[in-house]
Each structure stands twice: as C-alpha cells, then as structure tokens.
Amino acid sequence: MSWVTIIWSMVATACLTLAAVHLLVWWRQRKAWAHAVFAPLAVATTVVAACELWMMRAETAGEFGKALRWFHVPGWMLVVSLVGFVRLYMRAGRPWLAWAVCGMRTLALILNFVFTPNLNYREITSLRHIRFLGESVSVVDGVPNPWMLVGQTSLLLLVVFVVDATLTVWRKGDRRQALLLGGTMAICTVAGTGITVLSLWGIIHAPITTSLCFLGMIVTMGYEMSVDVLRSAQLSLGLRESEERFRQVAETAGEFIWEVDAKGLYTYASPSVEKLLGYTPKELVGKKHFYDLFVPSVREEMKAAALQVFANRQTFRDFPNSNVSKSGEIVHLETSGSPVLDPAGNLVGYRGADMDVTARKQSEEELEQHRNQLAHLSRVSMLGELAGSLAHELNQPLAVILSNAQAAQRFLAHDQTDINEVRDILADIVAADKRAGEVIRRLRVLLKQGEVQRQPLDVNEVVQEVLKMMRNDLVNQGVSAQTELAPDLPVLHADRVQLQQVLLNLVMNACDAMAGAPRDDRQLTIRTGLAGDGSVRISVCDGGAGIAPGKLEQVFDAFYSTKPHGMGLGLPVCRTIVTAHGGKLWATNNPERGATFHFTLPVNGKGQGEVARRGALA
Amino acid sequence: MPVSKTPPLIAVVDDEESVRIALRRLLRSASLDVETFPSGTEFLESLKTHEPDCVILDLRMPMIDGFGVQARLKEAGIRLPVVMITGYDSAETHERALAGGASACLRKPVDDQILLNAITTAMARTLETGAPSE
C-alpha cells in the first residue's frame, strides 16, 4: 500500500461517514437544513478525492484529461453546497454573491463539457511522473485553456463570499464561529483552490490535492455541528425533566392548571379539572373553549371581557367566573393566567390556573344573607321607635281628609252648596290622600325584607327623604335640623333602604344625644361632600354631650348602649351595612360640643355581596 | 250653648296649613266663626286685641307646642276653653293636656260630631267655672 492510496482513501471514507451521519441527523430533524446541505458537501469532497486519485494514477494524457473533466462535477457540487451551508448554517453571506458564485461555477461546468479535453487545457502535450509522498504520481504539461478563468473567477468570488460572510458573523458578535468556521473555510478555500490554480497554470509542479484542504474544512464544520447536536440533546433532556416536573406539579396540585390556544380552546388540562368541573382532561382538550363552561346568563359578557384581555395580552390574577360543571352545578372559580408568546411576539395562547372558590362564595353569600336579616330586624325595631312620628305623619293627612269630607257633607245637608268650595274641598282631599299613600309607601319599603338592590341614587335626595320621615320627631324633640349638601355629587350605587336605615339611625341617635341639652343647642347638621379618595362622605353632626374620648370605637360594639331601652344594635348594624357597601363608618367629637358620625360610600359601589340574590346558587 | 246672637269665634292653631283649612271649613259648616293661626306665638299675640270663645290647639308644633301655649295662657291668667288635638298621643300626653286645663284631648283624625261636641262642652264648662271670675 502506498501513502497516497491510504491518505486519499481515508479522506474519502471520512467524508462519506460524516455525510451519512449528518444525513441521518437531518432525517430525524427535518427542519435542520444545514445538515441536509452538509451531506452533499461531504459527498462531493469524497468524489473530489476519488477523481484526484484517478488523476495521480493516470497512465496516459488522455486518461488524465478525462479524470480532470469529471473532477469538475464534484467540484461544482462542493462549491454550491458550501454556499448553501454558509447561508443556512451561518445565516450570513450576500445573496447576490451567492448567486454569482453558483452561476459562474455552473457556467464553468458547462464549458468544461463543451471543450476537449476539459475546461483547463486546450491540449495536454505530455504526461510525466514525479515523486510525491515517496511515490510516483502523474502530472501533465499542456496548453492552458483561457476559459479556465471563468471557473477561477467563480472560486475567487467564493473566497470573497466566505470572507464577507465571516465578517458579518464576527460583527454580529459570534466571534468563535467566525474564527473557527469562517476562518477555516476561508483558509481551506484559498489553499485548496490556490494549489489547483497554480498547478493548472503550470506554475508549480504538483498533483491536485484540493480534497486534503477541504477535509480540514469538513472536519471543522462537522465538529461545530456535532457540538450543536449535543447541546440540543442536552436541552431536550432538560426540557423533558422540566416537563416531567410540571406534569407532576399539575397532577398533584389542587388547582386546575390549563393551557389554551389564542382562540381559547383547551390545549392542556390537568387531571384535577375532573374534581372541580366533572370533565376529564380528554373531554376538554381540543374540544371545549374555556368560555363554553361559563354560566349561560353571563357567558357572552364574560367571553367578551376575557377575549379583550387576550387581545391586550395582559396577565390577569383572580378573575372571578362562574361555570357550569358537567353535572350542571354552579362552580365559582378564580382564574389567573399569563400569555404565551412565540419568539416573534405573537400570541400562541394562555397558560394559568383556576382555583375553586365555591365554598368561600357560598359562605360569603350566607353571611350577606344574615347581615341583611339583621339589618331588617334592626330596621323593624327602629320603626317601633319611630312609630309616634310615623303615626303623626299618617294621621295628619287622614285628619285633613275627614274634616274636609265632613265639612262638605254638612254644606250639602244645609243647602249652602257653593260649588267652588266643594271643588276646593275635593282637591284638598286628593292631595291629602296622596300624602298618606306616600307615607305608607315609605313605611312599606322600610319594612320589606327584600334582597339588597344596588341602584344608582342621589345621596342628597336620600338625606332629604330621611329628614322628611323624621320631621315630626325632630319637632317634637325641639331639634332644628340643617343641611349642608354639596351639589353635583356623583351618583352612588347603593341599596336605598339600607342607606336610609343608616341615616335614620344616625339622626335618631343624634336626637337622643341632644335630649338633655338646652333647647338652643339642639342643632342637627347633615353634611354631604366628596371625600379625598373619590368616595362620597356623609356626616351627621349633633350638639349633644359628645362621646367619652375612650369610647369613640366602643359605640360600634354590639349591645353597647347608653340608652335605658336601647338594644345596642343600631350602630353595629349600620357599620356592617356601610362596610358591605365598601365604605367606612366612624365617629369623632366636635371641637365645641357634640359628636359627628361620618360614613363614606365609594362611587363605583363595589362592595362585598354584589350578587346577593337569594337562590342564585342552583 | 252661648246665647249671644253672633256665632261663637273659634281659634284654630296648627302649624299645617292643610289642617287649618280643613278645620276652618268644618267649623264654618257648623255655623261657627273661625280664625286660624300657624303658630302658638301668633295666637298668643292675637289675644292682645281680642279673645276667641274657644281654641283648638295642635299639640305638636315647632317653637311653642300645645302645652307651651296652655302654660302661657295660665301664666297670663286667661281662661279660655281649650280643645287639644294631636296626631299621635300616649296616655301620658292625654292626661297632661287635661291636667293643664284642656277640656278635651282628641286624636286626629277627629270626627266632626265629636269635635263639635267637645267645643260645646268646653265652652259650657268654662262658662260655669269661669263665671265667678267675670
């Protein structure tokens, strides 16, 4: 065996093996096009090596010429796949240069088959044997073909293309790849083509050994790509571990962990969903949108709200939503989620978790119910205290009606009928009757134990209404009432009856507090205005003895009362009402005399128990 | 019953206009003369010029209430027949009114016959008890 045969066979085998390996990699990862391009590059080098060996072993000038002619086929393949590799793997190189290199090389290949014996020689004059690596190999002398410049221009362009691509990679910051890959490619291309060009022009007398140079390049490339393959293998191992970790967490967590696509269709559902909603993950994934489970009455509204969040790619926390389980029960969930984006920033879907808050919601609703019952009871007992005042309110119009009617009867009986007088009498009766009806309506509203109805209302109007109801009591107790109502207050969302109840309570307390005060001091002032935090503040100010400094908070305790017959429930109930509306109730002492009770109500009306309808839970 | 030719003059003191108008009509229908006052103060003021034959006093009024007016009358030594009317009263207020010199304390709404009888009785009683002082 000679060295030449050993080395060239090894080059060919090595390149073929690398080609096979990377073809396999590409087979497994169809998107890894760099591997697909690397395979023909290595195959081409193998064939180049074979053709070189053929030339070195050529017996005649004709055989040499034939071998050189076929040498151009793998040569073309090598150049084209190298250009492809640079574009696909290094993601660099100017496209127009790439096209120029490939075009020129293809032209050279065509010309190679047009001319005889080949592109490089017009005529091969003689075949000689020279010593190379300790043995005799064939080289030729002949008349160079000037068209050979086409092929050599393509090689020059290839060098320019590779160097340019390397500089681009360097500038992008990947200096290692630029140095190792770009540098090797540039040196190998220059050396490989340089030796060939020089020997073809007869400047040096040596056999064509391009494949040796390209082997170096292919090994470097192969190494680079193997490192990549190894790294991605490690990444996929890490990914599998983290997937496993996620799966375990998802399966053991009590919360329902989910993923949906950009349209809201489930792409993943953790097994715990079955406990929460009765559906198995299989029944949801790919089949249901998250909004398909919302209760029908609010489905469209909630779907729109959720999709708005999707459109803005917002992360959301504790979004309350009511769902219907597979068996038809209402399940209250609180959902948190964050958007999943692709590398380009497009919304792929959402990922998050749902927590079952049904039990909490139920107990909240029960609490709300109890609170309303208590408020009602306290209202009824308060009306007992107001009975005198209310009876007077009612008896007054009744007295007017009776006296007017009897006066009319008597006029008619005595034939003193003045038709105008009778007309006036009837008008007065109608007005008094309406007034009596109004009193009864107000009373009925207060006594009714209905559901809490948050409705838009004007605080100042409610204050006036309460003062009207209390008028007689105020007169009776010698209290003069004043109002300082801020105009243009925002509309509140509150339960009218409960708000009246709070005000009635505070006004009654104020009257009681002033019972022992001199008549001139019995001044009641109700103020309304905006509080600093955007809520509306209502203050009831009395001219009584005030509250002992240590007891400003104690007055809100249940069963705390300073009145001989007081139950001590008025203020605590008022406080729960105000708190349920999202506001605050507190007391202060006035600088001169008396105390002031203040309460605030938020303008947006958000408080607990927004859905306090009895029987809302099916 | 008074024997004078002119009908008796009845004063009505009530802070509510609709009540004053209704009572005026009723009393006029019984051929009585009526004058009305929206407050106790104005009524007491009017006594400086003339005295009615009977006064119908509302118990609950701002400033001076029915009891207040009764007390002022007593202080001034004026013996007028008083019929008290009230929108809502307890046994206690009823007794207090009678103790203060009212000849009747009626609850609104008050029937015409009862009111007229009470006025008649009040005037008769005052005539009897008050005759020696005149």
JSON list of N, CA, C and O in Angstrom, two decimals, chain A residues 141-160:
[
{"chain": "A", "resi": 141, "resn": "ASP", "atom": "N", "xyz": [1.68, 18.27, -18.68]},
{"chain": "A", "resi": 141, "resn": "ASP", "atom": "CA", "xyz": [2.01, 19.58, -19.25]},
{"chain": "A", "resi": 141, "resn": "ASP", "atom": "C", "xyz": [1.04, 19.79, -20.38]},
{"chain": "A", "resi": 141, "resn": "ASP", "atom": "O", "xyz": [0.60, 18.82, -21.03]},
{"chain": "A", "resi": 142, "resn": "GLY", "atom": "N", "xyz": [0.71, 21.04, -20.68]},
{"chain": "A", "resi": 142, "resn": "GLY", "atom": "CA", "xyz": [-0.20, 21.27, -21.78]},
{"chain": "A", "resi": 142, "resn": "GLY", "atom": "C", "xyz": [-0.45, 22.74, -22.01]},
{"chain": "A", "resi": 142, "resn": "GLY", "atom": "O", "xyz": [0.17, 23.59, -21.36]},
{"chain": "A", "resi": 143, "resn": "VAL", "atom": "N", "xyz": [-1.34, 23.05, -22.98]},
{"chain": "A", "resi": 143, "resn": "VAL", "atom": "CA", "xyz": [-1.68, 24.44, -23.28]},
{"chain": "A", "resi": 143, "resn": "VAL", "atom": "C", "xyz": [-2.92, 24.82, -22.45]},
{"chain": "A", "resi": 143, "resn": "VAL", "atom": "O", "xyz": [-3.99, 24.23, -22.62]},
{"chain": "A", "resi": 144, "resn": "PRO", "atom": "N", "xyz": [-2.75, 25.78, -21.53]},
{"chain": "A", "resi": 144, "resn": "PRO", "atom": "CA", "xyz": [-3.91, 26.14, -20.70]},
{"chain": "A", "resi": 144, "resn": "PRO", "atom": "C", "xyz": [-5.04, 26.72, -21.54]},
{"chain": "A", "resi": 144, "resn": "PRO", "atom": "O", "xyz": [-4.78, 27.43, -22.51]},
{"chain": "A", "resi": 145, "resn": "ASN", "atom": "N", "xyz": [-6.28, 26.44, -21.13]},
{"chain": "A", "resi": 145, "resn": "ASN", "atom": "CA", "xyz": [-7.46, 26.99, -21.81]},
{"chain": "A", "resi": 145, "resn": "ASN", "atom": "C", "xyz": [-7.82, 28.32, -21.15]},
{"chain": "A", "resi": 145, "resn": "ASN", "atom": "O", "xyz": [-8.07, 28.38, -19.95]},
{"chain": "A", "resi": 146, "resn": "PRO", "atom": "N", "xyz": [-7.82, 29.41, -21.92]},
{"chain": "A", "resi": 146, "resn": "PRO", "atom": "CA", "xyz": [-8.13, 30.71, -21.28]},
{"chain": "A", "resi": 146, "resn": "PRO", "atom": "C", "xyz": [-9.53, 30.73, -20.61]},
{"chain": "A", "resi": 146, "resn": "PRO", "atom": "O", "xyz": [-9.76, 31.49, -19.69]},
{"chain": "A", "resi": 147, "resn": "TRP", "atom": "N", "xyz": [-10.47, 29.91, -21.09]},
{"chain": "A", "resi": 147, "resn": "TRP", "atom": "CA", "xyz": [-11.81, 29.87, -20.48]},
{"chain": "A", "resi": 147, "resn": "TRP", "atom": "C", "xyz": [-11.77, 29.38, -19.04]},
{"chain": "A", "resi": 147, "resn": "TRP", "atom": "O", "xyz": [-12.74, 29.49, -18.29]},
{"chain": "A", "resi": 148, "resn": "MET", "atom": "N", "xyz": [-10.57, 28.77, -18.72]},
{"chain": "A", "resi": 148, "resn": "MET", "atom": "CA", "xyz": [-10.40, 28.33, -17.34]},
{"chain": "A", "resi": 148, "resn": "MET", "atom": "C", "xyz": [-10.66, 29.50, -16.35]},
{"chain": "A", "resi": 148, "resn": "MET", "atom": "O", "xyz": [-11.07, 29.29, -15.20]},
{"chain": "A", "resi": 149, "resn": "LEU", "atom": "N", "xyz": [-10.47, 30.74, -16.83]},
{"chain": "A", "resi": 149, "resn": "LEU", "atom": "CA", "xyz": [-10.67, 31.92, -15.97]},
{"chain": "A", "resi": 149, "resn": "LEU", "atom": "C", "xyz": [-12.10, 32.00, -15.43]},
{"chain": "A", "resi": 149, "resn": "LEU", "atom": "O", "xyz": [-12.34, 32.52, -14.34]},
{"chain": "A", "resi": 150, "resn": "VAL", "atom": "N", "xyz": [-13.07, 31.48, -16.17]},
{"chain": "A", "resi": 150, "resn": "VAL", "atom": "CA", "xyz": [-14.46, 31.50, -15.69]},
{"chain": "A", "resi": 150, "resn": "VAL", "atom": "C", "xyz": [-14.56, 30.73, -14.38]},
{"chain": "A", "resi": 150, "resn": "VAL", "atom": "O", "xyz": [-15.08, 31.21, -13.37]},
{"chain": "A", "resi": 151, "resn": "GLY", "atom": "N", "xyz": [-14.00, 29.50, -14.40]},
{"chain": "A", "resi": 151, "resn": "GLY", "atom": "CA", "xyz": [-14.02, 28.67, -13.20]},
{"chain": "A", "resi": 151, "resn": "GLY", "atom": "C", "xyz": [-13.26, 29.32, -12.06]},
{"chain": "A", "resi": 151, "resn": "GLY", "atom": "O", "xyz": [-13.70, 29.34, -10.90]},
{"chain": "A", "resi": 152, "resn": "GLN", "atom": "N", "xyz": [-12.11, 29.94, -12.41]},
{"chain": "A", "resi": 152, "resn": "GLN", "atom": "CA", "xyz": [-11.29, 30.52, -11.35]},
{"chain": "A", "resi": 152, "resn": "GLN", "atom": "C", "xyz": [-11.91, 31.81, -10.79]},
{"chain": "A", "resi": 152, "resn": "GLN", "atom": "O", "xyz": [-11.77, 32.11, -9.60]},
{"chain": "A", "resi": 153, "resn": "THR", "atom": "N", "xyz": [-12.64, 32.54, -11.65]},
{"chain": "A", "resi": 153, "resn": "THR", "atom": "CA", "xyz": [-13.38, 33.71, -11.15]},
{"chain": "A", "resi": 153, "resn": "THR", "atom": "C", "xyz": [-14.42, 33.27, -10.12]},
{"chain": "A", "resi": 153, "resn": "THR", "atom": "O", "xyz": [-14.61, 33.89, -9.07]},
{"chain": "A", "resi": 154, "resn": "SER", "atom": "N", "xyz": [-15.09, 32.14, -10.44]},
{"chain": "A", "resi": 154, "resn": "SER", "atom": "CA", "xyz": [-16.11, 31.65, -9.50]},
{"chain": "A", "resi": 154, "resn": "SER", "atom": "C", "xyz": [-15.46, 31.31, -8.17]},
{"chain": "A", "resi": 154, "resn": "SER", "atom": "O", "xyz": [-16.02, 31.55, -7.10]},
{"chain": "A", "resi": 155, "resn": "LEU", "atom": "N", "xyz": [-14.22, 30.76, -8.21]},
{"chain": "A", "resi": 155, "resn": "LEU", "atom": "CA", "xyz": [-13.53, 30.42, -6.96]},
{"chain": "A", "resi": 155, "resn": "LEU", "atom": "C", "xyz": [-13.15, 31.69, -6.19]},
{"chain": "A", "resi": 155, "resn": "LEU", "atom": "O", "xyz": [-13.27, 31.75, -4.96]},
{"chain": "A", "resi": 156, "resn": "LEU", "atom": "N", "xyz": [-12.72, 32.71, -6.95]},
{"chain": "A", "resi": 156, "resn": "LEU", "atom": "CA", "xyz": [-12.37, 33.99, -6.31]},
{"chain": "A", "resi": 156, "resn": "LEU", "atom": "C", "xyz": [-13.61, 34.59, -5.63]},
{"chain": "A", "resi": 156, "resn": "LEU", "atom": "O", "xyz": [-13.56, 35.04, -4.48]},
{"chain": "A", "resi": 157, "resn": "LEU", "atom": "N", "xyz": [-14.74, 34.54, -6.38]},
{"chain": "A", "resi": 157, "resn": "LEU", "atom": "CA", "xyz": [-15.99, 35.04, -5.80]},
{"chain": "A", "resi": 157, "resn": "LEU", "atom": "C", "xyz": [-16.37, 34.25, -4.55]},
{"chain": "A", "resi": 157, "resn": "LEU", "atom": "O", "xyz": [-16.86, 34.82, -3.57]},
{"chain": "A", "resi": 158, "resn": "LEU", "atom": "N", "xyz": [-16.11, 32.93, -4.59]},
{"chain": "A", "resi": 158, "resn": "LEU", "atom": "CA", "xyz": [-16.43, 32.09, -3.43]},
{"chain": "A", "resi": 158, "resn": "LEU", "atom": "C", "xyz": [-15.63, 32.54, -2.21]},
{"chain": "A", "resi": 158, "resn": "LEU", "atom": "O", "xyz": [-16.17, 32.68, -1.10]},
{"chain": "A", "resi": 159, "resn": "VAL", "atom": "N", "xyz": [-14.33, 32.83, -2.45]},
{"chain": "A", "resi": 159, "resn": "VAL", "atom": "CA", "xyz": [-13.49, 33.30, -1.34]},
{"chain": "A", "resi": 159, "resn": "VAL", "atom": "C", "xyz": [-14.05, 34.61, -0.79]},
{"chain": "A", "resi": 159, "resn": "VAL", "atom": "O", "xyz": [-14.21, 34.79, 0.43]},
{"chain": "A", "resi": 160, "resn": "VAL", "atom": "N", "xyz": [-14.40, 35.54, -1.71]},
{"chain": "A", "resi": 160, "resn": "VAL", "atom": "CA", "xyz": [-14.95, 36.84, -1.28]},
{"chain": "A", "resi": 160, "resn": "VAL", "atom": "C", "xyz": [-16.23, 36.61, -0.47]},
{"chain": "A", "resi": 160, "resn": "VAL", "atom": "O", "xyz": [-16.43, 37.19, 0.60]}
]
